Coordinates of C-alpha atoms (C1' of nucleotides) in Angstrom, one line a residue:
Chain G
M1 CA -24.7 28.6 -61.5
N2 CA -21.0 28.6 -62.1
N3 CA -20.3 28.6 -65.8
T4 CA -16.6 28.7 -65.8
F5 CA -15.8 25.1 -65.0
Q6 CA -12.7 24.2 -66.8
F7 CA -10.7 21.0 -67.4
Y8 CA -8.3 19.6 -70.0
N9 CA -10.1 18.4 -73.1
T10 CA -8.1 15.7 -74.8
L11 CA -9.9 16.5 -78.0
T12 CA -8.4 20.0 -78.3
R13 CA -5.5 19.4 -76.0
T14 CA -6.2 22.6 -74.0
V15 CA -7.9 23.4 -70.8
E16 CA -11.4 24.6 -71.7
T17 CA -14.5 25.9 -70.1
V18 CA -17.3 23.3 -70.3
I19 CA -20.2 24.5 -72.4
P20 CA -22.8 21.8 -72.3
H21 CA -25.1 21.0 -75.2
E22 CA -28.1 21.8 -73.1
E23 CA -27.6 24.7 -70.7
G24 CA -27.3 23.7 -67.1
K25 CA -27.2 20.0 -67.9
I26 CA -24.3 17.7 -68.3
A27 CA -24.5 14.3 -70.1
M28 CA -21.6 12.4 -68.9
Y29 CA -20.3 8.9 -69.9
T30 CA -17.8 6.7 -68.3
C31 CA -16.2 3.6 -69.7
G32 CA -16.9 1.0 -67.1
P33 CA -15.0 -2.0 -66.0
T34 CA -14.5 -5.3 -67.9
V35 CA -15.8 -7.6 -65.2
Y36 CA -13.6 -10.7 -65.6
H37 CA -11.5 -10.0 -62.4
F38 CA -11.3 -7.6 -59.5
A39 CA -10.6 -4.0 -60.2
H40 CA -7.1 -3.0 -59.1
I41 CA -6.5 0.3 -57.3
G42 CA -5.1 1.7 -60.6
N43 CA -8.4 1.2 -62.3
L44 CA -10.1 2.7 -59.3
R45 CA -7.9 5.8 -59.6
S46 CA -9.8 6.7 -62.7
Y47 CA -13.2 6.1 -61.1
I48 CA -12.3 8.2 -58.1
M49 CA -11.2 11.1 -60.2
E50 CA -14.3 10.8 -62.4
D51 CA -16.4 10.7 -59.3
V52 CA -14.8 13.9 -58.2
L53 CA -15.5 15.5 -61.6
E54 CA -19.1 14.5 -61.5
K55 CA -19.5 15.7 -57.9
S56 CA -17.7 19.0 -58.7
L57 CA -20.0 19.6 -61.6
R58 CA -23.0 19.0 -59.4
Y59 CA -21.4 21.2 -56.7
V60 CA -21.2 24.2 -59.0
G61 CA -24.9 23.6 -60.0
Y62 CA -25.0 21.4 -63.0
D63 CA -27.7 18.8 -63.4
V64 CA -25.6 15.8 -64.2
K65 CA -26.7 12.5 -65.8
R66 CA -24.0 9.9 -65.7
V67 CA -24.0 6.6 -67.5
M68 CA -21.6 3.7 -67.2
N69 CA -21.4 0.5 -69.2
I70 CA -20.3 -2.8 -67.8
T71 CA -18.2 -4.8 -70.3
D72 CA -19.4 -8.3 -69.9
V73 CA -18.9 -9.6 -73.4
G74 CA -16.8 -9.3 -76.5
H75 CA -13.6 -7.9 -75.1
L76 CA -11.0 -9.9 -76.8
S77 CA -7.4 -9.9 -75.7
S78 CA -6.5 -9.3 -79.3
D79 CA -8.3 -7.8 -82.2
A80 CA -7.3 -10.3 -84.7
D81 CA -9.8 -12.9 -83.7
T82 CA -7.1 -15.0 -82.2
G83 CA -7.2 -13.7 -78.7
E84 CA -9.3 -15.1 -76.0
D85 CA -12.4 -13.4 -74.7
K86 CA -11.5 -12.0 -71.3
M87 CA -14.8 -13.0 -69.8
L88 CA -14.3 -16.6 -71.0
K89 CA -10.9 -16.6 -69.6
G90 CA -12.1 -15.5 -66.3
A91 CA -14.9 -18.2 -66.4
K92 CA -12.4 -20.9 -67.2
R93 CA -10.1 -19.8 -64.5
E94 CA -12.8 -20.0 -61.9
H95 CA -14.9 -22.9 -63.3
K96 CA -18.0 -20.7 -63.4
S97 CA -20.3 -19.6 -66.2
V98 CA -19.5 -16.4 -68.0
M99 CA -22.7 -14.8 -66.5
E100 CA -21.7 -15.9 -63.0
I101 CA -18.3 -14.3 -63.5
A102 CA -19.9 -11.1 -64.7
K103 CA -22.3 -10.9 -61.8
F104 CA -19.7 -11.7 -59.2
Y105 CA -17.1 -9.1 -60.4
T106 CA -19.7 -6.4 -61.2
D107 CA -20.8 -6.7 -57.5
A108 CA -17.2 -6.7 -56.4
F109 CA -16.5 -3.6 -58.4
F110 CA -19.4 -1.6 -56.9
A111 CA -18.5 -2.9 -53.4
D112 CA -15.0 -1.5 -53.9
C113 CA -16.5 1.8 -55.2
A114 CA -18.6 2.0 -52.1
K115 CA -15.6 1.7 -49.9
L116 CA -13.9 4.5 -51.8
N117 CA -17.1 6.7 -51.6
I118 CA -17.5 6.6 -55.3
K119 CA -21.1 7.3 -56.2
T120 CA -22.8 4.8 -58.5
P121 CA -23.7 6.4 -61.8
D122 CA -27.3 7.2 -62.5
V123 CA -27.4 4.5 -65.2
V124 CA -25.3 1.3 -65.2
E125 CA -25.8 -0.8 -68.3
P126 CA -24.2 -4.2 -69.0
A127 CA -23.3 -4.6 -72.7
T128 CA -25.3 -7.9 -72.9
N129 CA -28.5 -5.9 -72.2
C130 CA -28.1 -4.0 -75.5
I131 CA -27.4 -6.5 -78.2
A132 CA -30.4 -5.4 -80.2
E133 CA -29.2 -1.8 -80.2
F134 CA -25.7 -2.9 -81.2
I135 CA -27.1 -4.8 -84.2
H136 CA -29.2 -1.8 -85.2
M137 CA -26.2 0.5 -85.1
I138 CA -24.1 -1.8 -87.2
E139 CA -26.9 -2.2 -89.7
V140 CA -27.1 1.6 -90.1
L141 CA -23.3 1.8 -90.5
L142 CA -23.5 -0.9 -93.2
E143 CA -26.3 1.0 -94.9
K144 CA -24.3 4.2 -94.9
G145 CA -21.3 2.4 -96.4
C146 CA -19.1 2.9 -93.4
A147 CA -18.8 -0.8 -92.7
Y148 CA -18.2 -3.9 -94.7
L149 CA -18.4 -7.7 -94.3
A150 CA -15.3 -9.8 -94.7
G151 CA -14.5 -13.3 -93.6
G152 CA -17.7 -13.5 -91.7
N153 CA -17.1 -10.4 -89.6
V154 CA -18.4 -6.9 -89.9
Y155 CA -15.7 -4.2 -90.0
F156 CA -15.7 -0.5 -89.7
D157 CA -14.2 1.1 -92.7
T158 CA -11.8 3.8 -91.4
S159 CA -11.0 5.0 -95.0
K160 CA -14.4 6.5 -95.2
L161 CA -13.5 9.0 -92.5
K162 CA -12.0 12.4 -93.1
D163 CA -10.3 12.5 -89.8
Y164 CA -9.7 9.2 -88.0
Y165 CA -6.9 10.2 -85.6
V166 CA -8.8 12.8 -83.8
F167 CA -6.7 12.5 -80.7
S168 CA -3.3 12.7 -82.1
S169 CA -1.3 13.8 -85.1
Q170 CA -0.3 10.3 -85.8
S171 CA -0.5 9.2 -89.4
E172 CA -1.6 5.8 -90.6
K173 CA 1.8 5.2 -92.1
E174 CA 3.6 5.6 -88.9
L175 CA 1.3 3.5 -86.9
L176 CA 2.8 0.1 -86.4
V177 CA 0.5 -2.9 -86.4
G178 CA 1.4 -5.6 -84.1
V179 CA 4.0 -3.8 -82.0
R180 CA 3.2 -6.1 -79.3
D181 CA 4.3 -9.7 -79.8
D182 CA 0.9 -11.2 -79.2
V183 CA -1.0 -9.2 -81.7
E184 CA -1.5 -10.6 -85.2
E185 CA -2.8 -8.6 -88.1
D186 CA -6.2 -9.5 -89.4
A187 CA -6.0 -10.3 -93.1
N188 CA -9.7 -9.5 -93.6
K189 CA -9.2 -5.8 -93.0
K190 CA -9.2 -3.4 -95.9
N191 CA -7.3 -0.8 -94.0
K192 CA -5.0 -1.6 -91.1
N193 CA -7.0 0.7 -88.7
D194 CA -10.3 -0.9 -89.4
F195 CA -11.9 -2.6 -86.5
V196 CA -14.5 -5.3 -85.9
L197 CA -18.1 -4.3 -85.2
W198 CA -19.4 -7.9 -85.1
F199 CA -17.7 -11.2 -84.9
T200 CA -19.4 -14.4 -86.3
R201 CA -16.3 -16.5 -86.6
S202 CA -15.1 -17.2 -83.2
K203 CA -12.1 -19.5 -83.0
F204 CA -13.2 -20.7 -79.6
E205 CA -15.7 -23.4 -79.9
D206 CA -16.8 -22.9 -76.4
Q207 CA -17.5 -19.2 -76.8
A208 CA -20.3 -19.0 -74.3
L209 CA -22.2 -15.9 -75.2
K210 CA -23.6 -15.7 -78.8
W211 CA -26.5 -13.9 -80.3
D212 CA -28.2 -14.2 -83.6
S213 CA -27.7 -11.4 -86.0
P214 CA -28.2 -10.6 -89.7
W215 CA -24.6 -11.7 -90.3
G216 CA -24.9 -14.9 -88.4
V217 CA -24.5 -16.0 -84.8
G218 CA -21.8 -14.1 -83.1
Y219 CA -21.0 -11.4 -80.6
P220 CA -20.2 -7.7 -80.7
G221 CA -16.8 -6.0 -81.0
W222 CA -15.5 -4.1 -78.0
H223 CA -16.0 -0.5 -79.1
I224 CA -19.6 -0.6 -80.2
E225 CA -20.9 -0.9 -76.7
C226 CA -19.8 2.4 -75.4
S227 CA -21.1 4.3 -78.5
C228 CA -24.4 2.5 -78.4
I229 CA -25.0 2.7 -74.6
G230 CA -24.0 6.3 -74.6
I231 CA -26.4 7.2 -77.3
K232 CA -29.1 5.0 -75.8
H233 CA -29.1 6.8 -72.5
L234 CA -27.8 10.3 -73.2
G235 CA -29.2 10.9 -76.7
E236 CA -27.3 12.2 -79.8
Y237 CA -25.2 14.6 -77.9
M238 CA -22.8 13.8 -75.1
D239 CA -21.0 16.4 -73.2
I240 CA -18.2 14.6 -71.3
H241 CA -16.7 11.2 -72.0
C242 CA -14.4 9.9 -69.4
G243 CA -11.8 7.1 -69.2
G244 CA -8.3 6.1 -68.5
V245 CA -5.6 7.5 -70.8
D246 CA -5.0 4.0 -72.3
N247 CA -8.5 4.2 -73.8
I248 CA -7.7 7.2 -75.9
F249 CA -6.4 5.1 -78.7
P250 CA -7.9 3.0 -80.1
H251 CA -11.0 2.7 -78.0
H252 CA -12.2 6.3 -77.9
T253 CA -10.9 7.1 -81.4
N254 CA -13.1 4.2 -82.6
E255 CA -16.0 5.3 -80.6
I256 CA -15.9 8.7 -82.2
A257 CA -15.6 7.1 -85.7
Q258 CA -18.6 4.9 -85.2
S259 CA -20.8 7.3 -83.4
E260 CA -20.3 10.3 -85.7
S261 CA -20.7 8.1 -88.8
Y262 CA -23.9 6.7 -87.3
L263 CA -25.3 10.1 -86.1
G264 CA -24.0 12.2 -89.0
H265 CA -22.9 15.0 -86.7
P266 CA -20.3 15.7 -84.0
W267 CA -21.0 13.6 -80.9
C268 CA -19.1 14.5 -77.8
G269 CA -17.3 17.8 -77.2
Y270 CA -15.2 17.0 -74.1
W271 CA -13.0 14.1 -73.3
F272 CA -11.6 13.6 -69.8
H273 CA -8.8 11.2 -69.4
V274 CA -7.1 10.1 -66.1
N275 CA -3.5 9.2 -66.1
H276 CA -2.2 5.9 -64.7
L277 CA -1.2 4.7 -61.4
N278 CA 2.2 3.1 -61.6
D279 CA 4.3 1.2 -59.2
K280 CA 8.0 1.4 -59.3
S281 CA 8.2 -1.1 -62.1
G282 CA 5.7 0.7 -64.2
K283 CA 2.1 0.5 -65.1
M284 CA -0.2 -1.5 -62.9
S285 CA -2.1 -3.9 -65.0
K286 CA -4.8 -6.5 -64.4
S287 CA -3.4 -8.8 -67.1
S288 CA 0.1 -8.8 -65.6
G289 CA -0.2 -11.2 -62.7
D290 CA -0.3 -9.7 -59.2
F291 CA -2.2 -6.6 -58.7
L292 CA -3.3 -4.4 -55.8
T293 CA -7.0 -4.5 -54.8
V294 CA -8.9 -2.5 -52.3
S295 CA -9.3 -5.6 -50.2
L296 CA -5.5 -6.1 -50.1
L297 CA -5.1 -2.5 -48.9
E298 CA -7.6 -3.2 -46.1
E299 CA -5.8 -6.4 -45.1
K300 CA -2.7 -4.3 -44.8
G301 CA -4.5 -2.0 -42.4
Y302 CA -5.2 1.0 -44.7
D303 CA -8.6 2.7 -44.7
P304 CA -9.7 2.7 -48.4
L305 CA -10.4 6.5 -48.0
V306 CA -6.7 6.9 -47.4
Y307 CA -6.2 5.7 -50.9
R308 CA -8.9 8.1 -52.1
M309 CA -7.0 11.0 -50.4
F310 CA -3.8 9.8 -52.0
C311 CA -5.4 10.1 -55.4
L312 CA -7.0 13.5 -54.6
Q313 CA -3.7 15.1 -53.4
S314 CA -2.3 14.4 -56.8
H315 CA -3.5 15.7 -60.1
Y316 CA -5.5 13.5 -62.4
R317 CA -3.3 14.2 -65.4
K318 CA -0.1 13.3 -63.7
P319 CA 1.2 9.8 -63.5
L320 CA 1.1 8.7 -59.9
E321 CA 3.5 6.2 -58.3
F322 CA 2.1 3.9 -55.7
S323 CA 4.2 2.9 -52.7
Y324 CA 3.5 1.8 -49.2
E325 CA 5.8 4.6 -48.0
V326 CA 3.4 7.1 -49.5
M327 CA 0.4 5.2 -48.2
D328 CA 1.9 5.4 -44.7
N329 CA 2.5 9.1 -45.2
M330 CA -1.1 9.6 -46.4
S331 CA -2.5 7.4 -43.6
A332 CA -0.9 9.7 -40.9
A333 CA -2.1 12.8 -42.7
Y334 CA -5.6 11.4 -43.0
G335 CA -5.8 10.4 -39.4
K336 CA -4.7 13.8 -38.2
L337 CA -7.1 15.5 -40.5
I338 CA -10.0 13.4 -39.3
K339 CA -9.0 14.0 -35.7
K340 CA -8.8 17.8 -36.2
I341 CA -12.3 17.8 -37.7
A342 CA -13.7 15.5 -35.0
D343 CA -12.4 18.0 -32.4
L344 CA -14.5 20.8 -33.8
R345 CA -17.5 21.7 -31.6
E346 CA -20.9 22.4 -33.1
E347 CA -21.3 25.7 -31.3
G348 CA -22.1 29.2 -32.5
E349 CA -23.7 30.6 -35.6
V350 CA -22.4 29.9 -39.1
D351 CA -20.7 33.0 -40.4
L352 CA -22.4 33.2 -43.8
A353 CA -20.1 35.8 -45.4
F354 CA -17.1 33.7 -44.5
F355 CA -18.8 30.6 -45.7
D356 CA -19.5 32.0 -49.1
H357 CA -16.0 33.4 -49.3
Y358 CA -14.4 30.0 -48.6
R359 CA -16.9 28.1 -50.7
Q360 CA -15.8 30.2 -53.7
K361 CA -12.1 29.4 -53.0
F362 CA -13.1 25.7 -53.2
V363 CA -15.1 26.2 -56.4
D364 CA -12.2 28.0 -58.0
A365 CA -9.8 25.1 -57.2
L366 CA -12.2 22.5 -58.7
S367 CA -13.0 24.7 -61.7
G368 CA -9.4 25.1 -62.5
D369 CA -8.8 21.8 -64.2
L370 CA -9.9 19.9 -61.1
N371 CA -7.1 21.0 -58.8
T372 CA -8.0 18.5 -56.0
S373 CA -4.6 19.0 -54.3
M374 CA -5.5 22.6 -53.8
A375 CA -9.0 21.7 -52.7
I376 CA -7.4 19.6 -49.9
T377 CA -5.1 22.5 -49.0
I378 CA -8.1 24.7 -48.7
V379 CA -9.5 22.3 -46.0
Y380 CA -6.2 22.6 -44.1
N381 CA -6.2 26.3 -44.4
L382 CA -9.8 26.5 -43.3
L383 CA -9.0 24.6 -40.1
K384 CA -6.4 27.2 -39.2
E385 CA -8.7 30.2 -39.9
D386 CA -9.9 32.5 -37.2
V387 CA -13.6 31.7 -37.3
N388 CA -15.9 29.7 -35.1
D389 CA -16.1 25.9 -35.2
A390 CA -19.7 25.9 -36.5
T391 CA -18.6 27.7 -39.6
K392 CA -15.6 25.4 -40.1
L393 CA -17.8 22.4 -39.6
A394 CA -20.4 23.6 -42.0
L395 CA -17.8 24.2 -44.7
V396 CA -16.1 20.9 -44.1
K397 CA -19.4 19.1 -44.6
D398 CA -20.1 21.1 -47.7
F399 CA -16.7 20.4 -49.2
D400 CA -17.0 16.7 -48.4
Q401 CA -19.9 16.5 -50.9
V402 CA -17.1 16.6 -53.5
L403 CA -14.1 15.2 -51.6
S404 CA -16.1 12.3 -50.1
L405 CA -13.3 11.6 -47.6
G406 CA -15.6 10.8 -44.8
L407 CA -14.8 14.2 -43.3
Q408 CA -18.4 15.0 -42.4
A409 CA -18.6 11.7 -40.6
A410 CA -15.3 12.3 -38.8
K411 CA -16.9 12.3 -35.4
D412 CA -19.0 9.3 -36.0
K413 CA -16.0 7.5 -37.4
I414 CA -14.0 7.8 -34.3
K415 CA -17.0 6.8 -32.2
A416 CA -17.7 3.9 -34.4
D417 CA -14.2 2.6 -33.9
Q418 CA -15.0 2.3 -30.2
S419 CA -18.4 0.9 -30.7
D420 CA -16.8 -2.1 -32.3
V421 CA -15.7 -3.1 -28.8
D422 CA -18.2 -5.2 -26.9
A423 CA -19.5 -4.1 -23.6
E424 CA -17.5 -6.6 -21.5
L425 CA -14.2 -5.4 -22.9
E426 CA -15.3 -1.8 -22.6
S427 CA -16.1 -2.1 -18.9
Y428 CA -12.8 -3.9 -18.4
I429 CA -11.0 -1.0 -20.1
L430 CA -12.8 1.5 -18.0
A431 CA -12.0 -0.4 -14.8
K432 CA -8.3 -0.4 -15.8
I433 CA -8.3 3.3 -16.5
E434 CA -9.7 3.9 -13.0
E435 CA -7.1 1.6 -11.5
R436 CA -4.3 3.5 -13.3
K437 CA -5.7 6.8 -12.2
A438 CA -5.6 5.7 -8.6
A439 CA -2.0 4.4 -9.1
K440 CA -1.0 7.8 -10.6
K441 CA -2.6 9.6 -7.7
A442 CA -0.5 7.5 -5.3
K443 CA 2.5 8.3 -7.5
D444 CA 2.9 4.6 -8.2
F445 CA 4.1 5.2 -11.8
A446 CA 5.5 1.8 -12.3
R447 CA 2.0 0.3 -11.6
A448 CA 0.4 3.0 -13.9
D449 CA 2.8 2.2 -16.7
A450 CA 2.2 -1.5 -16.3
I451 CA -1.5 -1.1 -16.7
R452 CA -1.0 1.0 -19.8
D453 CA 1.3 -1.7 -21.3
E454 CA -1.2 -4.4 -20.3
L455 CA -3.9 -2.6 -22.3
L456 CA -1.7 -2.0 -25.2
E457 CA -1.0 -5.7 -25.5
K458 CA -4.8 -6.1 -25.8
G459 CA -4.8 -3.5 -28.6
V460 CA -5.9 -0.6 -26.6
A461 CA -3.9 2.6 -26.4
L462 CA -4.3 5.2 -23.7
K463 CA -3.7 8.9 -24.0
D464 CA -3.8 11.4 -21.2
T465 CA -5.3 14.5 -22.7
R466 CA -6.4 17.8 -21.1
E467 CA -9.9 16.5 -21.1
G468 CA -9.0 13.3 -19.3
V469 CA -7.9 9.8 -20.3
V470 CA -9.0 8.6 -23.7
W471 CA -8.5 5.2 -25.3
S472 CA -8.4 4.0 -28.8
L473 CA -7.9 0.7 -30.6
V474 CA -4.6 0.1 -32.4
N475 CA -3.8 -2.5 -34.9
Chain T
rG1 C1' 10.3 3.9 -85.7
rG2 C1' 5.9 7.4 -84.6
rC3 C1' 2.8 10.0 -80.9
rG4 C1' 2.2 11.9 -76.0
rA5 C1' 3.1 13.0 -70.8
rC6 C1' 6.0 13.9 -66.7
rU7 C1' 10.8 16.0 -63.9
rU8 C1' 9.7 21.6 -57.7
rA9 C1' 12.8 20.1 -50.5
rG10 C1' 13.6 13.0 -47.4
rC11 C1' 8.4 11.7 -49.5
rC12 C1' 3.6 13.6 -51.8
rA13 C1' 2.5 18.3 -53.9
rA14 C1' 0.6 23.8 -55.3
rG15 C1' 2.3 27.4 -58.5
rU16 C1' 1.6 29.3 -66.0
rG17 C1' 6.3 36.3 -65.8
rG18 C1' 7.6 39.7 -60.4
rU19 C1' 12.1 37.1 -55.8
rA20 C1' 8.8 29.2 -54.0
rA21 C1' 1.2 27.2 -50.9
rG22 C1' 0.0 23.0 -48.1
rG23 C1' 0.6 18.0 -46.1
rC24 C1' 3.6 13.8 -44.1
rA25 C1' 8.3 12.7 -42.2
rU26 C1' 12.9 14.9 -39.6
rG27 C1' 15.2 18.0 -36.0
rG28 C1' 14.5 21.6 -31.8
rG29 C1' 11.1 23.5 -28.0
rA30 C1' 6.5 23.8 -24.7
rC31 C1' 3.2 20.5 -22.2
rU32 C1' 3.5 15.4 -19.4
rG33 C1' 5.8 11.6 -13.6
rC34 C1' 7.1 9.1 -18.5
rA35 C1' 4.9 8.3 -23.3
rA36 C1' 1.3 9.5 -26.7
rC37 C1' -1.8 13.6 -28.3
rU38 C1' -1.7 18.8 -29.0
rC39 C1' 0.8 23.5 -29.9
rC40 C1' 5.2 26.5 -31.6
rC41 C1' 9.7 26.7 -34.5
rU42 C1' 12.7 24.2 -38.4
rG43 C1' 14.1 23.0 -44.8
rA44 C1' 14.3 23.7 -51.5
rU45 C1' 16.0 28.9 -56.2
rC46 C1' 12.3 24.7 -59.0
rG47 C1' 16.4 17.8 -64.0
rU48 C1' 20.7 20.0 -67.8
rC49 C1' 22.7 23.7 -70.9
rG50 C1' 21.4 28.0 -73.6
rG51 C1' 17.9 32.0 -75.3
rU52 C1' 13.9 35.9 -74.8
rU53 C1' 12.8 39.7 -70.8
rC54 C1' 13.9 45.0 -66.4
rA55 C1' 12.2 40.3 -64.3
rA56 C1' 11.3 32.9 -65.5
rA57 C1' 10.0 27.3 -61.7
rU58 C1' 6.7 29.8 -65.0
rC59 C1' 7.9 31.6 -72.4
rC60 C1' 11.3 29.4 -76.5
rG61 C1' 15.1 25.9 -77.8
rU62 C1' 18.6 21.8 -76.2
rC63 C1' 20.2 17.6 -73.8
rA64 C1' 19.1 14.0 -70.1
rG65 C1' 16.0 10.9 -67.1
rU66 C1' 11.2 8.5 -66.1
rC67 C1' 6.6 6.8 -67.9
rG68 C1' 2.6 5.8 -71.2
rC69 C1' 0.2 4.8 -76.2
rC70 C1' 0.6 2.6 -81.3
rU71 C1' -5.6 -2.6 -81.7
rC72 C1' -5.6 -6.6 -73.7
rC73 C1' -5.7 -2.5 -70.4
rA74 C1' -8.6 2.6 -66.1

RNA sequence: GGCGACUUAGCCAAGUGGUAAGGCAUGGGACUGCAACUCCCUGAUCGUCGGUUCAAAUCCGUCAGUCGCCUCCA
């Protein structure tokens, strides 16, 4: 068991060694998607990096339990009860019911995750499954005097906290309310940082999802779900809470406020935040019109795993700028890497001493604030080492448990590309190859080149290698 | 206005006090009938100015630029 796994803890703003509440076990929580639309590749960057974090922790020997919520209700586009519920907005847009929208985009989200080799968390819980728990938590907060009723809604009273701005040294005075044009201040709040736990007064008459509660028919505020679902599945102590940097304030600040007030003790010791993916105009956002999805990347001919590699070769705490130039760069690099690995032969005995030595290098890279870029470099270095292929292959497969770049399936991947070709086409290709071989032998190079061009037009590229002629499909 | 992050070769990027990993691209070469593949070789003093130190990309300060957050967001 490696017990020196370190990463940057937003709570303390330092790189710290993880010390779980229960030895050997990690209780990990991830803020899941709001399922009103497709996830864009910026959203997915967070999930990719969190996936690497989870797998790294498992790789060094931790028993990880990971929980993710699905936000399918109560996520207003504004906090002042004037915004529109995102789910409802999605439903209107597509003329479907809210639950149909939630189902469709939840499935789409996990389909994208699968393409990116992101493991599905151990527990996935939609918010609408936990209404009773939300209500219970809010009742307790009211009993404890941490919450109040105003204008029909239940609010969390931030003035009852000793330390609300746990993630920053911001003061309430300096905090501007309504910096964004579309945000209005809610007159019901006692303090400007208070936030809604339960809405009963929806301004949308067609609000589709409503539940009965002690305070009237309504729906939960956004923050309550993560606190509640986290506690429901991981107990009173959580080790690592993950999310995008934009969740730091107010979402995670509010989660801490609610959870610790409810539990009466510190809740989660480590906060892992992934920086944003930007394009040249700035942050990629679902709410700002056009956005890039995994499907779009596929349409443009990129393997989704190229995007995963693009994320891994950067550091999770750095802003990353997306461009097709970099994707092309990455695509070439990925193709070469896969090919190198596919060329390894499964011969010889694995050199165990070498294996352990290299495995340790890999562990060190991951343990040092998730240095995934270095982890990839280690793969490149490994391929250049003077050891037998069996050892290299064993290590690559081992590393791919964390990297999940399809490295261990490299051979199959290349074969699979060819198996997409039907038998008729294949025999045609093979016949042409024979014909060209004969032409070459007769030094009829014009004819040989013509055959090669002919196949290329049909999307088949020929290469004369030392082992003979090989063909592959091109786009 | 407040808070925070980032700035290393054409591009991505590692590096946290001792004279700059790796990848892609480029250029040159080997191989090839040609091409592709493969292999070899090829590049930066680390945004600015100043300070600390025997020694700084690495510490401190300064200016500049880019980006994010301040109740939609991963």
